[in-house]
CSV table of C-alpha atoms and ligand atoms in Angstrom, one decimal:
chain,number,residue,atom,x,y,z
A,1,MET,CA,-11.9,-5.3,-39.8
A,2,VAL,CA,-8.6,-3.6,-40.0
A,3,ASN,CA,-6.4,-3.5,-37.1
A,4,LYS,CA,-6.2,0.1,-36.3
A,5,SER,CA,-2.9,-0.3,-34.8
A,6,LYS,CA,-1.3,-1.2,-38.0
A,7,PRO,CA,-1.0,1.5,-40.6
A,8,ILE,CA,-1.2,0.2,-44.2
A,9,TYR,CA,0.4,2.7,-46.5
A,10,VAL,CA,0.2,3.0,-50.3
A,11,THR,CA,3.5,1.0,-50.5
A,12,ARG,CA,6.6,-0.3,-48.3
A,13,SER,CA,10.0,0.0,-49.5
A,14,SER,CA,11.7,-3.4,-50.0
A,15,LEU,CA,15.0,-4.1,-48.5
A,16,PRO,CA,17.7,-6.6,-49.0
A,17,PRO,CA,18.2,-9.1,-45.9
A,18,PHE,CA,20.1,-6.6,-43.4
A,19,GLU,CA,23.2,-9.0,-43.4
A,20,GLU,CA,23.5,-9.1,-47.2
A,21,TYR,CA,23.7,-5.5,-47.4
A,22,ILE,CA,26.5,-4.8,-44.7
A,23,ASN,CA,28.8,-7.1,-45.9
A,24,GLU,CA,28.0,-5.7,-49.4
A,25,ILE,CA,29.1,-2.3,-48.2
A,26,LYS,CA,31.8,-3.2,-46.2
A,27,SER,CA,34.6,-3.0,-48.5
A,28,ILE,CA,33.7,0.7,-48.9
A,29,TRP,CA,35.7,1.1,-45.0
A,30,ASP,CA,38.7,0.2,-46.8
A,31,THR,CA,38.7,1.9,-49.3
A,32,ALA,CA,36.9,5.2,-48.1
A,33,TRP,CA,35.7,5.6,-51.8
A,34,LEU,CA,31.7,6.6,-50.9
A,35,THR,CA,31.0,8.9,-54.0
A,36,ASN,CA,32.0,10.3,-57.4
A,37,MET,CA,31.7,7.3,-59.8
A,38,GLY,CA,33.2,5.0,-57.6
A,39,LYS,CA,33.1,1.1,-57.9
A,40,TYR,CA,29.8,-0.1,-57.0
A,41,HIS,CA,28.5,2.6,-59.1
A,42,ASN,CA,30.3,2.0,-62.1
A,43,GLN,CA,29.3,-2.0,-61.3
A,44,LEU,CA,25.4,-1.4,-60.7
A,45,GLU,CA,26.0,0.7,-64.3
A,46,GLN,CA,27.1,-2.5,-65.5
A,47,GLU,CA,24.5,-4.7,-64.1
A,48,LEU,CA,21.3,-2.9,-65.0
A,49,ILE,CA,22.7,-2.3,-68.7
A,50,GLU,CA,22.6,-6.6,-68.8
A,51,TYR,CA,19.3,-6.5,-66.4
A,52,LEU,CA,17.6,-3.8,-68.7
A,53,GLU,CA,18.9,-5.0,-72.0
A,54,VAL,CA,20.2,-1.8,-73.1
A,55,ASP,CA,23.0,-0.1,-74.9
A,56,ASN,CA,23.8,2.7,-72.2
A,57,ILE,CA,22.9,3.3,-68.7
A,58,SER,CA,24.0,6.7,-66.7
A,59,LEU,CA,23.0,6.7,-62.7
A,60,PHE,CA,21.7,9.5,-61.1
A,61,THR,CA,21.1,10.4,-57.2
A,62,ASN,CA,17.3,10.5,-58.3
A,63,GLY,CA,15.1,10.4,-60.7
A,64,HIS,CA,13.9,13.8,-61.0
A,65,LEU,CA,18.0,15.3,-61.9
A,66,ALA,CA,18.0,12.0,-63.9
A,67,LEU,CA,15.0,13.8,-65.9
A,68,GLU,CA,16.2,17.1,-65.8
A,69,LEU,CA,19.6,16.5,-66.9
A,70,VAL,CA,18.9,14.4,-70.0
A,71,LEU,CA,16.5,17.1,-71.3
A,72,GLN,CA,19.2,19.8,-70.9
A,73,ALA,CA,21.5,17.5,-72.4
A,74,MET,CA,19.5,16.8,-75.2
A,75,ASN,CA,20.0,20.7,-76.2
A,76,LEU,CA,15.9,21.2,-76.6
A,77,THR,CA,14.5,24.7,-77.1
A,78,GLY,CA,11.0,25.7,-77.3
A,79,GLU,CA,8.0,23.5,-76.4
A,80,VAL,CA,7.9,20.1,-75.2
A,81,ILE,CA,4.5,18.0,-75.5
A,82,THR,CA,3.9,15.5,-73.0
A,83,THR,CA,0.9,15.2,-70.4
A,84,PRO,CA,-0.7,16.2,-66.7
A,85,PHE,CA,-1.5,13.3,-65.7
A,86,THR,CA,1.8,12.4,-63.6
A,87,PHE,CA,3.7,13.8,-60.6
A,88,ALA,CA,4.9,16.9,-60.3
A,89,SER,CA,8.5,15.9,-61.4
A,90,THR,CA,7.7,15.5,-65.1
A,91,THR,CA,6.5,19.0,-65.8
A,92,HIS,CA,9.2,20.6,-63.4
A,93,ALA,CA,12.0,19.4,-64.9
A,94,ILE,CA,10.8,20.7,-68.7
A,95,VAL,CA,9.9,24.0,-66.8
A,96,ARG,CA,13.0,23.8,-64.9
A,97,ASN,CA,14.6,23.6,-68.1
A,98,ARG,CA,13.2,26.6,-69.7
A,99,LEU,CA,11.0,25.0,-72.0
A,100,THR,CA,7.2,25.4,-72.4
A,101,PRO,CA,5.0,21.8,-71.4
A,102,VAL,CA,2.5,21.8,-74.0
A,103,PHE,CA,-0.4,19.6,-72.6
A,104,CYS,CA,-1.4,16.9,-74.7
A,105,ASP,CA,-4.7,14.8,-73.1
A,106,VAL,CA,-4.6,10.7,-71.9
A,107,ASN,CA,-6.4,8.0,-73.3
A,108,PRO,CA,-8.9,7.2,-71.2
A,109,SER,CA,-7.9,3.2,-71.4
A,110,ASP,CA,-4.4,3.3,-69.8
A,111,TYR,CA,-3.7,6.8,-69.1
A,112,THR,CA,-0.7,7.3,-71.3
A,113,ILE,CA,-0.6,10.3,-73.4
A,114,ASP,CA,-3.2,9.9,-76.2
A,115,VAL,CA,-1.1,9.6,-79.6
A,116,THR,CA,-3.7,10.5,-81.7
A,117,LYS,CA,-3.9,13.8,-80.1
A,118,ILE,CA,0.0,14.5,-80.4
A,119,GLU,CA,0.1,16.0,-84.2
A,120,ASN,CA,-1.9,18.4,-83.3
A,121,LEU,CA,0.0,20.2,-80.9
A,122,ILE,CA,3.0,19.7,-83.0
A,123,THR,CA,4.2,23.7,-83.9
A,124,ASP,CA,7.2,24.5,-85.2
A,125,LYS,CA,9.0,25.7,-81.7
A,126,THR,CA,8.0,21.9,-80.9
A,127,SER,CA,11.4,20.2,-79.9
A,128,ALA,CA,10.5,17.0,-78.0
A,129,ILE,CA,7.4,14.4,-76.7
A,130,LEU,CA,7.9,13.1,-73.2
A,131,PRO,CA,5.4,10.8,-72.5
A,132,VAL,CA,5.2,8.9,-69.5
A,133,HIS,CA,4.8,4.9,-68.7
A,134,VAL,CA,2.3,6.0,-65.8
A,135,TYR,CA,2.0,3.3,-63.4
A,136,GLY,CA,4.0,1.2,-65.6
A,137,ASN,CA,1.4,1.4,-68.4
A,138,ILE,CA,3.7,1.0,-71.5
A,139,CYS,CA,2.6,4.4,-74.1
A,140,ASN,CA,2.1,3.7,-77.6
A,141,VAL,CA,6.1,3.3,-78.7
A,142,TYR,CA,5.6,2.5,-81.7
A,143,GLU,CA,2.9,5.4,-82.9
A,144,ILE,CA,5.2,7.9,-80.9
A,145,GLU,CA,8.0,6.6,-82.7
A,146,ARG,CA,6.1,7.2,-85.9
A,147,ILE,CA,5.2,10.9,-85.1
A,148,ALA,CA,8.7,11.6,-84.0
A,149,LYS,CA,10.3,10.4,-86.9
A,150,LYS,CA,8.0,12.1,-89.0
A,151,TYR,CA,8.6,15.9,-87.6
A,152,ASP,CA,12.1,15.3,-86.3
A,153,LEU,CA,11.2,15.2,-82.9
A,154,LYS,CA,13.4,13.8,-79.8
A,155,VAL,CA,11.2,11.4,-77.7
A,156,ILE,CA,12.4,11.2,-73.9
A,157,TYR,CA,10.1,9.1,-72.0
A,158,ASP,CA,9.4,9.6,-68.4
A,159,ALA,CA,9.6,5.3,-67.7
A,160,ALA,CA,9.7,6.2,-63.3
A,161,HIS,CA,7.0,3.6,-63.0
A,162,ALA,CA,8.6,1.2,-65.9
A,163,PHE,CA,11.7,-0.4,-64.6
A,164,GLY,CA,12.1,-3.9,-66.0
A,165,GLU,CA,9.2,-4.1,-68.3
A,166,LYS,CA,9.2,-5.2,-71.8
A,167,ILE,CA,7.0,-4.9,-74.8
A,168,ASN,CA,6.7,-7.7,-77.4
A,169,GLY,CA,10.2,-9.1,-75.7
A,170,GLN,CA,11.8,-5.3,-76.0
A,171,SER,CA,12.8,-3.5,-73.2
A,172,VAL,CA,10.9,-0.4,-72.0
A,173,GLY,CA,14.1,1.3,-72.3
A,174,TYR,CA,15.1,0.6,-75.8
A,175,PHE,CA,12.2,3.3,-77.4
A,176,GLY,CA,12.7,6.9,-77.7
A,177,ASP,CA,16.1,9.0,-77.4
A,178,ALA,CA,16.1,8.2,-73.7
A,179,SER,CA,14.2,6.8,-70.9
A,180,MET,CA,14.5,7.8,-67.3
A,181,PHE,CA,14.0,5.6,-64.2
A,182,SER,CA,13.2,6.1,-61.2
A,183,PHE,CA,14.9,4.4,-58.0
A,184,HIS,CA,13.3,6.0,-55.2
A,185,ALA,CA,12.3,4.2,-51.8
A,186,THR,CA,8.6,4.1,-52.9
A,187,LYS,CA,9.5,2.4,-56.3
A,188,VAL,CA,9.5,-1.7,-57.4
A,189,PHE,CA,13.3,-1.7,-57.7
A,190,ASN,CA,15.2,1.1,-55.4
A,191,THR,CA,18.7,2.5,-54.8
A,192,LEU,CA,17.0,4.2,-51.3
A,193,GLU,CA,16.9,7.7,-53.6
A,194,GLY,CA,18.2,7.1,-57.5
A,195,GLY,CA,17.7,7.0,-61.1
A,196,ALA,CA,19.0,6.3,-64.2
A,197,VAL,CA,18.6,7.7,-67.9
A,198,ALA,CA,18.8,4.9,-70.7
A,199,PHE,CA,20.3,5.9,-74.1
A,200,ALA,CA,21.0,5.0,-77.5
A,201,ASP,CA,23.7,7.9,-78.4
A,202,GLU,CA,27.0,7.6,-76.8
A,203,ASN,CA,27.2,11.1,-77.0
A,204,ILE,CA,24.2,11.9,-74.6
A,205,GLY,CA,26.1,9.8,-72.4
A,206,GLU,CA,29.3,12.1,-72.7
A,207,GLN,CA,27.1,15.1,-71.5
A,208,LEU,CA,25.0,13.3,-68.8
A,209,TYR,CA,28.4,12.1,-67.5
A,210,THR,CA,30.0,16.0,-67.1
A,211,LEU,CA,26.5,17.4,-66.0
A,212,LYS,CA,26.0,15.5,-63.3
A,213,ASN,CA,29.1,16.5,-62.1
A,214,PHE,CA,28.6,20.2,-62.1
A,215,GLY,CA,29.9,20.1,-65.9
A,216,ILE,CA,33.5,19.5,-65.1
A,217,LYS,CA,35.4,18.1,-67.9
A,218,SER,CA,38.5,17.9,-66.5
A,219,GLU,CA,40.6,19.3,-63.6
A,220,VAL,CA,40.8,22.4,-65.6
A,221,LEU,CA,37.8,22.9,-67.3
A,222,VAL,CA,34.2,23.2,-66.8
A,223,GLU,CA,32.2,22.5,-70.0
A,224,GLY,CA,28.5,22.9,-68.6
A,225,VAL,CA,26.3,24.7,-66.1
A,226,GLY,CA,26.0,21.3,-64.7
A,227,LEU,CA,24.8,20.4,-60.8
A,228,ASN,CA,25.7,17.5,-58.6
A,229,ALA,CA,23.2,14.8,-59.3
A,230,LYS,CA,26.0,11.5,-58.5
A,231,MET,CA,24.7,8.2,-57.4
A,232,ASN,CA,26.7,7.5,-54.5
A,233,GLU,CA,28.3,4.1,-53.4
A,234,PHE,CA,25.8,3.5,-50.8
A,235,GLN,CA,22.7,3.8,-53.0
A,236,ALA,CA,24.4,1.6,-55.7
A,237,ALA,CA,24.9,-1.2,-53.1
A,238,MET,CA,21.8,-1.0,-52.2
A,239,GLY,CA,21.1,-1.6,-55.7
A,240,ILE,CA,23.1,-4.2,-56.6
A,241,CYS,CA,21.5,-6.0,-53.5
A,242,ASN,CA,18.1,-5.3,-54.5
A,243,LEU,CA,18.7,-6.3,-57.8
A,244,ARG,CA,19.1,-10.0,-56.8
A,245,HIS,CA,16.1,-10.4,-55.4
A,246,LEU,CA,13.7,-8.1,-57.7
A,247,THR,CA,12.5,-11.4,-59.5
A,248,GLU,CA,11.0,-12.4,-56.2
A,249,GLU,CA,9.8,-8.9,-55.2
A,250,ILE,CA,7.9,-8.6,-58.8
A,251,SER,CA,6.3,-12.3,-58.4
A,252,LYS,CA,5.3,-11.3,-54.8
A,253,ARG,CA,3.6,-8.2,-56.2
A,254,LYS,CA,1.9,-10.0,-58.8
A,255,THR,CA,0.3,-12.0,-56.4
A,256,VAL,CA,-0.7,-8.9,-55.0
A,257,VAL,CA,-2.1,-7.6,-57.9
A,258,GLU,CA,-4.1,-10.9,-58.5
A,259,LYS,CA,-5.5,-11.1,-55.3
A,260,TYR,CA,-7.3,-7.3,-56.0
A,261,ARG,CA,-8.2,-8.4,-59.5
A,262,ASN,CA,-10.0,-11.4,-58.1
A,263,ARG,CA,-12.0,-9.0,-55.8
A,264,LEU,CA,-12.3,-6.2,-58.0
A,265,SER,CA,-12.8,-7.2,-61.5
A,266,GLY,CA,-16.6,-6.7,-62.5
A,267,VAL,CA,-17.7,-4.7,-59.7
A,268,ASN,CA,-20.1,-2.3,-61.7
A,269,GLY,CA,-18.5,1.3,-61.0
A,270,ILE,CA,-14.7,0.5,-60.6
A,271,LYS,CA,-12.2,0.2,-63.3
A,272,ILE,CA,-9.1,-1.5,-62.6
A,273,MET,CA,-6.0,-2.6,-65.1
A,274,HIS,CA,-5.4,-5.8,-66.0
A,275,ASP,CA,-2.3,-7.7,-68.2
A,276,VAL,CA,-1.9,-6.6,-71.8
A,277,GLU,CA,-1.0,-9.0,-73.9
A,278,GLY,CA,3.0,-8.6,-75.2
A,279,VAL,CA,4.0,-6.8,-71.9
A,280,GLN,CA,5.8,-8.1,-69.0
A,281,SER,CA,4.6,-5.4,-66.3
A,282,ASN,CA,6.6,-5.2,-63.5
A,283,TYR,CA,3.3,-4.4,-61.2
A,284,SER,CA,4.3,-1.2,-59.7
A,285,TYR,CA,0.9,0.4,-59.2
A,286,PHE,CA,-2.6,-0.5,-58.7
A,287,PRO,CA,-4.9,2.2,-59.8
A,288,ALA,CA,-8.3,2.0,-59.3
A,289,VAL,CA,-10.9,4.2,-61.0
A,290,PHE,CA,-14.5,5.2,-59.3
A,291,ASP,CA,-17.5,6.0,-61.0
A,292,GLU,CA,-19.8,7.5,-58.7
A,293,LEU,CA,-22.4,7.0,-60.5
A,294,ALA,CA,-22.3,3.4,-61.2
A,295,PHE,CA,-20.7,2.6,-57.8
A,296,GLY,CA,-22.6,4.9,-55.6
A,297,PHE,CA,-19.3,6.2,-53.6
A,298,THR,CA,-16.7,8.4,-54.7
A,299,ARG,CA,-13.4,8.5,-54.7
A,300,ASN,CA,-13.1,11.1,-52.0
A,301,GLU,CA,-15.1,9.3,-50.3
A,302,ILE,CA,-13.6,5.1,-50.5
A,303,TYR,CA,-9.9,7.5,-49.7
A,304,ASP,CA,-11.6,8.5,-45.9
A,305,ARG,CA,-13.2,5.3,-45.6
A,306,LEU,CA,-10.2,3.7,-46.2
A,307,LYS,CA,-8.0,6.2,-43.8
A,308,GLN,CA,-10.5,5.9,-41.2
A,309,ASN,CA,-9.5,2.1,-41.4
A,310,ASN,CA,-5.8,3.2,-41.1
A,311,ILE,CA,-5.2,2.5,-44.4
A,312,PHE,CA,-3.6,5.1,-46.8
A,313,ALA,CA,-4.4,4.7,-50.2
A,314,ARG,CA,-3.2,8.0,-52.6
A,315,LYS,CA,-4.7,9.9,-55.2
A,316,TYR,CA,-1.9,9.6,-57.8
A,317,PHE,CA,-2.0,11.6,-59.9
A,318,TYR,CA,-4.2,14.7,-58.6
A,319,PRO,CA,-3.8,17.4,-59.1
A,320,LEU,CA,-2.9,17.5,-62.8
A,321,THR,CA,0.1,19.2,-63.5
A,322,ASN,CA,-1.3,21.6,-65.9
A,323,THR,CA,-3.5,23.1,-62.8
A,324,PHE,CA,-0.3,23.8,-60.3
A,325,HIS,CA,-0.2,28.1,-59.7
A,326,CYS,CA,3.8,27.7,-59.3
A,327,TYR,CA,4.9,27.8,-63.3
A,328,PRO,CA,5.4,30.9,-64.9
A,329,GLU,CA,2.4,30.3,-67.4
A,330,GLN,CA,-1.3,29.1,-66.5
A,331,TYR,CA,-2.8,26.3,-68.8
A,332,ASP,CA,-6.1,25.7,-70.5
A,333,VAL,CA,-7.0,22.4,-68.3
A,334,ASN,CA,-10.1,21.8,-70.6
A,335,ASN,CA,-7.3,20.7,-73.1
A,336,THR,CA,-7.6,17.7,-71.3
A,337,PRO,CA,-10.7,16.5,-70.0
A,338,VAL,CA,-9.7,12.6,-70.1
A,339,ALA,CA,-7.0,13.4,-67.6
A,340,ARG,CA,-9.0,15.8,-65.4
A,341,HIS,CA,-12.0,13.0,-65.5
A,342,VAL,CA,-9.5,10.4,-64.1
A,343,ALA,CA,-7.6,12.2,-61.9
A,344,LYS,CA,-10.5,13.1,-59.7
A,345,ARG,CA,-11.6,9.5,-59.7
A,346,VAL,CA,-8.6,7.4,-59.2
A,347,LEU,CA,-7.3,5.7,-56.2
A,348,THR,CA,-3.6,4.0,-56.1
A,349,LEU,CA,-4.1,1.2,-53.8
A,350,PRO,CA,-1.9,-0.5,-51.5
A,351,LEU,CA,1.2,-2.5,-53.0
A,352,TYR,CA,4.0,-4.4,-52.0
A,353,ALA,CA,5.5,-7.4,-52.2
A,354,ASP,CA,5.3,-8.0,-48.7
A,355,LEU,CA,1.3,-7.3,-48.5
A,356,ASP,CA,-0.7,-9.6,-46.6
A,357,LEU,CA,-3.4,-10.9,-48.8
A,358,GLU,CA,-5.7,-10.9,-45.7
A,359,ASP,CA,-5.2,-7.2,-46.1
A,360,VAL,CA,-6.0,-7.2,-49.6
A,361,ASP,CA,-9.1,-8.8,-48.9
A,362,LYS,CA,-10.1,-6.5,-46.0
A,363,ILE,CA,-9.0,-3.5,-48.2
A,364,CYS,CA,-11.3,-4.8,-51.0
A,365,ASP,CA,-14.0,-5.2,-48.0
A,366,ILE,CA,-13.8,-1.8,-47.1
A,367,ILE,CA,-14.2,-0.8,-50.5
A,368,LEU,CA,-17.4,-2.7,-51.7
A,369,GLU,CA,-18.9,-2.9,-47.9
A,370,GLY,CA,-21.6,0.1,-49.7
B,401,T4K,N1,8.4,11.0,-62.9
B,401,T4K,C1,7.5,10.5,-62.3
B,401,T4K,C2,6.0,9.6,-62.9
B,401,T4K,C3,7.3,9.6,-61.3
B,401,T4K,O1,6.4,9.2,-60.0
B,401,T4K,C4,8.3,10.2,-60.2
B,401,T4K,C5,8.4,9.9,-58.6
B,401,T4K,C6,9.4,10.8,-61.0
B,401,T4K,C7,9.4,11.2,-61.7
B,401,T4K,C8,10.9,11.1,-60.1
B,401,T4K,O2,11.7,10.4,-59.4
B,401,T4K,P1,12.4,10.7,-58.3
B,401,T4K,O3,13.3,11.8,-58.4
B,401,T4K,O4,11.2,10.7,-56.9
B,401,T4K,O5,13.5,9.0,-58.4
B,401,T4K,C9,6.6,9.4,-53.9
B,401,T4K,C10,7.8,9.4,-54.4
B,401,T4K,O6,8.6,10.2,-53.6
B,401,T4K,C11,8.0,9.7,-55.9
B,401,T4K,O7,9.6,8.9,-56.1
B,401,T4K,C12,7.0,8.9,-56.7
B,401,T4K,N2,7.5,9.4,-58.2
B,401,T4K,C13,5.8,10.0,-56.2
B,401,T4K,C14,4.6,8.7,-57.2
B,401,T4K,O8,5.5,8.9,-55.1
B,401,T4K,P2,5.2,11.0,-52.3
B,401,T4K,O9,5.3,12.1,-52.0
B,401,T4K,O10,3.5,10.7,-52.8
B,401,T4K,O11,6.1,9.7,-51.3
B,401,T4K,P3,5.3,9.6,-49.6
B,401,T4K,O12,7.0,10.0,-49.0
B,401,T4K,O13,4.0,10.2,-49.4
B,401,T4K,O14,5.4,7.7,-49.7
B,401,T4K,C15,4.5,7.0,-49.9
B,401,T4K,C16,4.4,5.8,-49.2
B,401,T4K,O15,5.7,5.1,-49.3
B,401,T4K,C17,4.4,6.2,-47.9
B,401,T4K,O16,3.2,6.6,-47.1
B,401,T4K,C18,5.0,4.6,-46.9
B,401,T4K,C19,6.1,4.5,-48.1
B,401,T4K,N3,7.6,5.0,-47.8
B,401,T4K,C20,8.4,5.6,-48.2
B,401,T4K,C21,9.3,6.6,-48.0
B,401,T4K,C22,9.7,7.6,-48.2
B,401,T4K,C23,8.1,4.0,-47.7
B,401,T4K,O17,8.1,2.6,-47.8
B,401,T4K,N4,10.0,3.9,-47.4
B,401,T4K,C24,10.1,5.4,-47.5
B,401,T4K,O18,11.6,5.5,-47.5
B,401,T4K,O19,5.9,10.8,-53.2
C-alpha cells in the first residue's frame, strides 16, 4: 500500500536547482528593475521564439490574461466556436470579452474539437474558432485551417497544455492566427505563473504589447482599455532557468507515461492515450477514461479509492464549462454528448518528472485491485 504520510498530487511543479535561480536573479539587485518588460522578460521572449520555432511571442503574467487579451486584440465580434471540455479559463476569456461561446462537441478519440461538427455551428455572427489542444492532444489543425479560410474566421488556439509540441515537424504555435501557452506552476514549463501568445501578424503584437500595459501607448497617449498583464522579471528568470532543463523534464515525464501505459494498456474498460504518429508530445497530462460497465467501477469510485490512499488524481475537465451557471446565458448541454460522456468518466492521473515509478505501480495497483 502507498505510504499514507506521503500525498501524491496530480502534479508537482518543476524547479531548477536553487543556486541556479539565485545566481540568475542576482543582477536584479543591481538594477532594481523588477517588471515592465525588463531584461529577463526580453531575453525569455527571444529564447521562446527560438525554442518554439515561431515568428513572434508576447509574454504575460498568466495564461488566462494572455487568452483574454489576444481575443480583445483580434477585435472579435458576435460568436466564437469552442469546446466545453476545458478549464474554466477558455470559456471565461470569451465571455469576459462580451462574446458568445458556441459549444461544439469533442471527438471521442482525443477529446479535441470535432471538426466535422464545426461548419454546422457557423452563422453570420461567427467571428472566430477557439479550439483547445486539451491534455496536449493536438487538434486537427489542417481541417480547422480549411474551415477558417472558407468562412473567413480567425483561429485562436488554447494551447495551454501544448507547450513545445510539434506536428509533422511544425511547431503547434505555428497554426492559426494565435496560440496561447500557459506557464502556470502546474505546467510542463513554468514561470511560476505566466503565459504567452504566439502570433503571426505583427500588428497583433503591437496591440498585445499595449493592452497588457493598460493600453498605454506613450506617456501622453492611452489607446486601449487594457489591463495589467505583464510578466515580471522573477517570473521570466524562472522561465530562463526552467527552459535549460526542459528536455530532461519531458524525457522523465515520458518514462512515467510509458510506465502507466505498460500497466493500463489493454485493461478492459480503461481508455488511455497513446503516442500519435507525427506528433512530438510534451507528456503534459495522463487522462484515463473509466467505462463502468466494462471496468466494473465508476470514475468517482476510483477517484475516492485513490484519495483514501492519499493520491489526489483530478477530474479534469469536469464539470463541462457549458454547464456553468455563472454565464449570462445558459447553454444546452445536450449539444455536446461526447464531451458530457467523457467528463463523467475521466480522471487525470498523477504525472510529473520526479514521480517515482514505484508510485506509478502503486497507483495502478490501487486502480486495478477490483
Ligand atoms: N486554458 C486551459 C485549457 C487551462 O488548462 C488553463 C489552466 C488555462 C487556460 C489558464 O492558464 P493559467 O492562467 O492558469 O496560466 C490548475 C492550474 O492552476 C491551471 O493553470 C490549469 N489550467 C488547470 C488545469 O490546473 P487547479 O485549480 O486544479 O490547481 P491546483 O491549485 O489544485 O493544483 C493542482 C496540483 O498541482 C496540486 O494538487 C499540487 C500541484 N501544485 C500546485 C501549485 C499551485 C504544485 O506542485 N505547485 C503549485 O505551485 O488549476
